[in-house]
PDB file of C-alpha atoms in Angstrom:
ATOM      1  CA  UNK K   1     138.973 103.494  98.962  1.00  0.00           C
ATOM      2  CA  UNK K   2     138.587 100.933  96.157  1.00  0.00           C
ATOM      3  CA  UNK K   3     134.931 100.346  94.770  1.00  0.00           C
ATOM      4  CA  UNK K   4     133.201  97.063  94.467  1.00  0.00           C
ATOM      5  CA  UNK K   5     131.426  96.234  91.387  1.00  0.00           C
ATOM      6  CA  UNK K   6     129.386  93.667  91.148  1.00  0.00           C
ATOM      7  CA  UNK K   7     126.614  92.229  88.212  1.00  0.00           C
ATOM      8  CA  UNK K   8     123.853  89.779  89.852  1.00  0.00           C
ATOM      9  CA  UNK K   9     121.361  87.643  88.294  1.00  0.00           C
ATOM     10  CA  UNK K  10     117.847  87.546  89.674  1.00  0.00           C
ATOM     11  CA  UNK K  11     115.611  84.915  87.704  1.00  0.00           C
ATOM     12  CA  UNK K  12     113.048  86.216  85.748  1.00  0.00           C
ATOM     13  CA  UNK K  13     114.103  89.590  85.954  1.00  0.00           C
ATOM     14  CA  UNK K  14     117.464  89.905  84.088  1.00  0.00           C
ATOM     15  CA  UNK K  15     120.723  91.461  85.313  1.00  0.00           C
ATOM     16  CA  UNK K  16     121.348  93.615  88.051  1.00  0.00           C
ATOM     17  CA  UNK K  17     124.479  96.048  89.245  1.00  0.00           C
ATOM     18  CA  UNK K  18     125.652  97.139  92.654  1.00  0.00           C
ATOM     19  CA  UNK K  19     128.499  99.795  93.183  1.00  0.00           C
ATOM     20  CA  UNK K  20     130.187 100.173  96.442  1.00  0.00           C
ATOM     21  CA  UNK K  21     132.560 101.741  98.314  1.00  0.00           C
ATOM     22  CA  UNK K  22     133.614 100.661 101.953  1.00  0.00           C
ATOM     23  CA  UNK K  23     129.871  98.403 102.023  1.00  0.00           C
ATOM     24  CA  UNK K  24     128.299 101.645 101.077  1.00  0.00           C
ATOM     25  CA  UNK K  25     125.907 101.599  98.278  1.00  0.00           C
ATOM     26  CA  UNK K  26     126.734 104.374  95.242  1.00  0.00           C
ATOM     27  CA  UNK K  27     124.557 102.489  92.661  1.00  0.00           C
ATOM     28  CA  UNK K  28     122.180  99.838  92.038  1.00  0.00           C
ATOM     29  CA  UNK K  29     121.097  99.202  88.969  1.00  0.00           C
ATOM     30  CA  UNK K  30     118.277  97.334  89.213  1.00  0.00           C
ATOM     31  CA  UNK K  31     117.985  93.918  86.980  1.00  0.00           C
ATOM     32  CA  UNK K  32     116.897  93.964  83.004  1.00  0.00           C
ATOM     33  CA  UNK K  33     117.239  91.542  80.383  1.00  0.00           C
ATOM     34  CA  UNK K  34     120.616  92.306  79.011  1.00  0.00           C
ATOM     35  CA  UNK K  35     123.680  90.365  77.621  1.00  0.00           C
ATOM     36  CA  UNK K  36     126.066  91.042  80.417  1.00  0.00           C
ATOM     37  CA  UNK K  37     127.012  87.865  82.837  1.00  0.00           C
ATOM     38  CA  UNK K  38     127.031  88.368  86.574  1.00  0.00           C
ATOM     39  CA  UNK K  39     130.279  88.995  88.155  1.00  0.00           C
ATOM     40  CA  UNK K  40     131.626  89.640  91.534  1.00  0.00           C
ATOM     41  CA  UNK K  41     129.973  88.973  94.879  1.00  0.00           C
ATOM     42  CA  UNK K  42     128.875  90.678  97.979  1.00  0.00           C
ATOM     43  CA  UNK K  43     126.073  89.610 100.582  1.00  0.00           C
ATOM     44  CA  UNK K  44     123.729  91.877  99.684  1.00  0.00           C
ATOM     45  CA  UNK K  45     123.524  90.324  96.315  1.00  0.00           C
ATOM     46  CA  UNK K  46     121.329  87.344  98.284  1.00  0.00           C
ATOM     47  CA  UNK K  47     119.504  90.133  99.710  1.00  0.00           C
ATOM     48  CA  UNK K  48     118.603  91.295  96.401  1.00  0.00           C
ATOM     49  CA  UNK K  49     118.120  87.412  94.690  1.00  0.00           C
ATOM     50  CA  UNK K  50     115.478  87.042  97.234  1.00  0.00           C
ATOM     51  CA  UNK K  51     113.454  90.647  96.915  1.00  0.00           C
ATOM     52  CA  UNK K  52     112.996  90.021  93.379  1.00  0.00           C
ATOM     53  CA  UNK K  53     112.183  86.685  93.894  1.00  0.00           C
ATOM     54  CA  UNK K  54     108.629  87.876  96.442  1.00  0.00           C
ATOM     55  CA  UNK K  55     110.548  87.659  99.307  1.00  0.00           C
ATOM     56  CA  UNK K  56     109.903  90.181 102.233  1.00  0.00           C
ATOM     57  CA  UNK K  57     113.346  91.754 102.046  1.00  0.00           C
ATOM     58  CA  UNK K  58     113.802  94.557 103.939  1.00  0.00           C
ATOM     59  CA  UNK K  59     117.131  97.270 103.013  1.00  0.00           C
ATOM     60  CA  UNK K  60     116.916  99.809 105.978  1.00  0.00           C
ATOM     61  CA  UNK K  61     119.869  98.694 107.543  1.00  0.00           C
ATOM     62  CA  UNK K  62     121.644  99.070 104.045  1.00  0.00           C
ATOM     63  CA  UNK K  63     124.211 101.937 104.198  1.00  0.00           C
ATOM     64  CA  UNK K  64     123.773 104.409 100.616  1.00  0.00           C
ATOM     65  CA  UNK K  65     126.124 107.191  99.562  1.00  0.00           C
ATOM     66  CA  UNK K  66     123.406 109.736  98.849  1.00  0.00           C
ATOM     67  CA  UNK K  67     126.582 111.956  97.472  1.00  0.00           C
ATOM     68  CA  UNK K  68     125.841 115.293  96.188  1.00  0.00           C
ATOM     69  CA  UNK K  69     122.298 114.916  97.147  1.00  0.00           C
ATOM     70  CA  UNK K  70     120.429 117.892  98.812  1.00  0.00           C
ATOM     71  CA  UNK K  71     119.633 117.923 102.376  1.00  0.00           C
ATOM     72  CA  UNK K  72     115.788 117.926 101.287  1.00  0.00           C
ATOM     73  CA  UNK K  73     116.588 114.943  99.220  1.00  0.00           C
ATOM     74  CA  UNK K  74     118.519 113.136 101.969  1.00  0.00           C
ATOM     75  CA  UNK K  75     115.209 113.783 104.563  1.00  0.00           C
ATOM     76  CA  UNK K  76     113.298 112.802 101.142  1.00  0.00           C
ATOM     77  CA  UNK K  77     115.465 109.552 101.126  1.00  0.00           C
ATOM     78  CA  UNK K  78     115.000 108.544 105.167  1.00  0.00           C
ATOM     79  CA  UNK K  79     110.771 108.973 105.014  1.00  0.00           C
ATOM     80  CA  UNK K  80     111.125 107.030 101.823  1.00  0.00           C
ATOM     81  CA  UNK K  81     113.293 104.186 103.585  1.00  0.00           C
ATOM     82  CA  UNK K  82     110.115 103.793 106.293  1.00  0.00           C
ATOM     83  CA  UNK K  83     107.566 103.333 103.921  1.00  0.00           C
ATOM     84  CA  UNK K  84     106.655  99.579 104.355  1.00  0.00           C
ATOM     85  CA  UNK K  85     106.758  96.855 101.472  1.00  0.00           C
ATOM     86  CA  UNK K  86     103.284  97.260  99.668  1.00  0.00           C
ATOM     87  CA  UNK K  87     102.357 100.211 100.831  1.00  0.00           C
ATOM     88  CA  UNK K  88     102.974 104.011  98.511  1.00  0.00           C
ATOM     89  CA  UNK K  89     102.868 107.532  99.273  1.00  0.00           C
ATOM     90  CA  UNK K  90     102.037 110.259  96.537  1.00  0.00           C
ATOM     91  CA  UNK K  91     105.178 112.333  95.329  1.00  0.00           C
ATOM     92  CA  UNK K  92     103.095 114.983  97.726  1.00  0.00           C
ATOM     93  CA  UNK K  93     103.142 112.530 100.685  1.00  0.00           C
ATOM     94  CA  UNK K  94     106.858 112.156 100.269  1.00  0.00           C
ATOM     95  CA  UNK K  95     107.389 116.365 100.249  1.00  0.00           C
ATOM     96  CA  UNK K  96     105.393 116.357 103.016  1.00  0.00           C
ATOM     97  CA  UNK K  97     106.941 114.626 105.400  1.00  0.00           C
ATOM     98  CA  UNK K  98     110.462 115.443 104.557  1.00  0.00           C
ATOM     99  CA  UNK K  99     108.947 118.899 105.692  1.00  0.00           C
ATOM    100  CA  UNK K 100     108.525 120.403 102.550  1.00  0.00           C
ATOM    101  CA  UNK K 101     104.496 120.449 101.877  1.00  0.00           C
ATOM    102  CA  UNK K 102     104.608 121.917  98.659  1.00  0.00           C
ATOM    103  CA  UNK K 103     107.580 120.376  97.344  1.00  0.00           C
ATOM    104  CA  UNK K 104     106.084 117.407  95.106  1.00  0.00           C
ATOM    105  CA  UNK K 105     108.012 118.460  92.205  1.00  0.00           C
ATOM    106  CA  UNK K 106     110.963 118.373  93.844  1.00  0.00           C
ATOM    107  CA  UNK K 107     109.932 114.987  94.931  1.00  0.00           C
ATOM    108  CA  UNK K 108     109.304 113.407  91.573  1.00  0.00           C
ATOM    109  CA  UNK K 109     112.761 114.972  91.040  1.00  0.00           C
ATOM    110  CA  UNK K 110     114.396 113.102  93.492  1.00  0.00           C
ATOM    111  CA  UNK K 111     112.793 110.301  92.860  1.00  0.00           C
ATOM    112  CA  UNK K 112     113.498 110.323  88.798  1.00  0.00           C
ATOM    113  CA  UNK K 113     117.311 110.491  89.541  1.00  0.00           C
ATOM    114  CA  UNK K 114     117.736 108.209  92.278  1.00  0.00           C
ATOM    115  CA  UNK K 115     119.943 105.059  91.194  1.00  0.00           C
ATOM    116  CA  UNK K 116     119.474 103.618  94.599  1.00  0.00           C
ATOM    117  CA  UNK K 117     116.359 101.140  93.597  1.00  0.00           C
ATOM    118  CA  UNK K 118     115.327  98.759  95.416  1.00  0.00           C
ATOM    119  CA  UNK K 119     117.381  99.981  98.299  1.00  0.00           C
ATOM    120  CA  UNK K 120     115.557 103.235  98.575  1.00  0.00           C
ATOM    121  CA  UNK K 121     112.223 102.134  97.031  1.00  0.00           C
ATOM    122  CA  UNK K 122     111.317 105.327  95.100  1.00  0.00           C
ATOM    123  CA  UNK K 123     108.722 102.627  93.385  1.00  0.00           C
ATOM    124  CA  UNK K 124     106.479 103.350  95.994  1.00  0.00           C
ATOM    125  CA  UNK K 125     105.887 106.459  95.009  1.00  0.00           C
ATOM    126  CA  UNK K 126     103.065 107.585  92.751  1.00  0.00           C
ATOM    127  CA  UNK K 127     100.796 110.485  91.168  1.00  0.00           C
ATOM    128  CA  UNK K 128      97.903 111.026  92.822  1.00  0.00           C
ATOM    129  CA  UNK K 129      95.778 110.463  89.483  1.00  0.00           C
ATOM    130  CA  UNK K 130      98.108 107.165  89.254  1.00  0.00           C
ATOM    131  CA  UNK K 131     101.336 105.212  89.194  1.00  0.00           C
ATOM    132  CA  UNK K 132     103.614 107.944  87.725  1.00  0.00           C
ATOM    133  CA  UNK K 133     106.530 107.677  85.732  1.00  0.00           C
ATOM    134  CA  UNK K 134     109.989 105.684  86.257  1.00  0.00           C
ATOM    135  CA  UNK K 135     112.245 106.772  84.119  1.00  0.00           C
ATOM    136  CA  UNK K 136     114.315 104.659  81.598  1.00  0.00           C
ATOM    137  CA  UNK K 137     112.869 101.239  83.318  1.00  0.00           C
ATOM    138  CA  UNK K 138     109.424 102.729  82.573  1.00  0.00           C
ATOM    139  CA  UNK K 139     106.032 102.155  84.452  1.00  0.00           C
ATOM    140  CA  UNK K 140     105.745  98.798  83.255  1.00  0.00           C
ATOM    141  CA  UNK K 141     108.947  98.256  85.269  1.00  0.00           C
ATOM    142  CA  UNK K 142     107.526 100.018  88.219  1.00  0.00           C
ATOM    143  CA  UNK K 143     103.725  98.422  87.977  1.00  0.00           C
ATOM    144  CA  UNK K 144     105.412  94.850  88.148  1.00  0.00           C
ATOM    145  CA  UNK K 145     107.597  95.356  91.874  1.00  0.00           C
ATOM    146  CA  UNK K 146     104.998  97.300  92.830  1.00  0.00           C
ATOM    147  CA  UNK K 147     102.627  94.361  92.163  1.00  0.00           C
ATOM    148  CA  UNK K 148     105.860  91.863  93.278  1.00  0.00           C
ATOM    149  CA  UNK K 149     105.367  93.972  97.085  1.00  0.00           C
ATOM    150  CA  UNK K 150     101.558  93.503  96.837  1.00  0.00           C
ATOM    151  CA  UNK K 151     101.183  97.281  97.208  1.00  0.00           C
ATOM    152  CA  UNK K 152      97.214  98.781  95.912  1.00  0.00           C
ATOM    153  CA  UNK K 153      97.659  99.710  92.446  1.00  0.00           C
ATOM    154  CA  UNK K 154      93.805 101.346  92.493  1.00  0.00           C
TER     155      UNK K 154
END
């Protein structure tokens, strides 16, 4: 099956990148300043316009290739897909209730190599002594579509 690629534009935010295969999403790279030029389409790339513009977007029924995921990270990846727009969970919260109490490590794994942003929205989940990390976009990244949902940033 041939993949999709496809760079996006969302104003004010830079450049983003989708990967798919058969409408499935592998990647997406969420948008950064960068010199690249948006190419290719798809719909979801309105979808995605629109989120990082403020708009209530919602992704659930947005098909992801979780590939050689775990089966704890797939349950992590469901709970994580029903945790509303401005709302979080602690990376303990998320362990939880993908049935793994005392899992959070595993959960800021998951979370730390998941390329599936905003579609699974592992932004919403934090330390419980604050925001936590987010990899190479950092938590300056993370603070602002947190504060883009209107989620409690305590």
């Amino acid at each position: 099956m041939p993949l999709t690629y496809v760079r996006y534009e969302a104003e004010g935010w830079g450049v983003g990148e989708l990967v798919l295969e058969a409408g499935r999403v592998l990647y997406s790279g969420p948008p950064r300043p960068s010199g690249q030029q948006p190419e290719g389409d798809h719909p979801l790339v309105a979808r995605l316009r629109a989120y990082f513009a403020g708009d209530p977007v919602d992704f659930a029924d947005v098909e992801v290739e979780l590939g050689d995921e775990t089966e704890l990270g797939r349950r992590m990846a469901a709970e994580l897909r029903r945790v509303p727009r401005g709302e979080v969970v602690t990376y303990g919260e998320l362990a939880l209730s993908a049935g793994r109490p005392r899992a959070a490590r595993a959960a800021g794994t998951f979370c730390a190599r998941c390329d599936l942003v905003p579609i699974v929205p592992v932004h919403r989940v934090v330390s419980v002594s604050g925001i936590g990390g987010f990899g190479s976009l950092g938590v300056d990244y993370k603070r602002r579509l947190l504060e883009l949902e209107g989620a409690p940033l305590g």
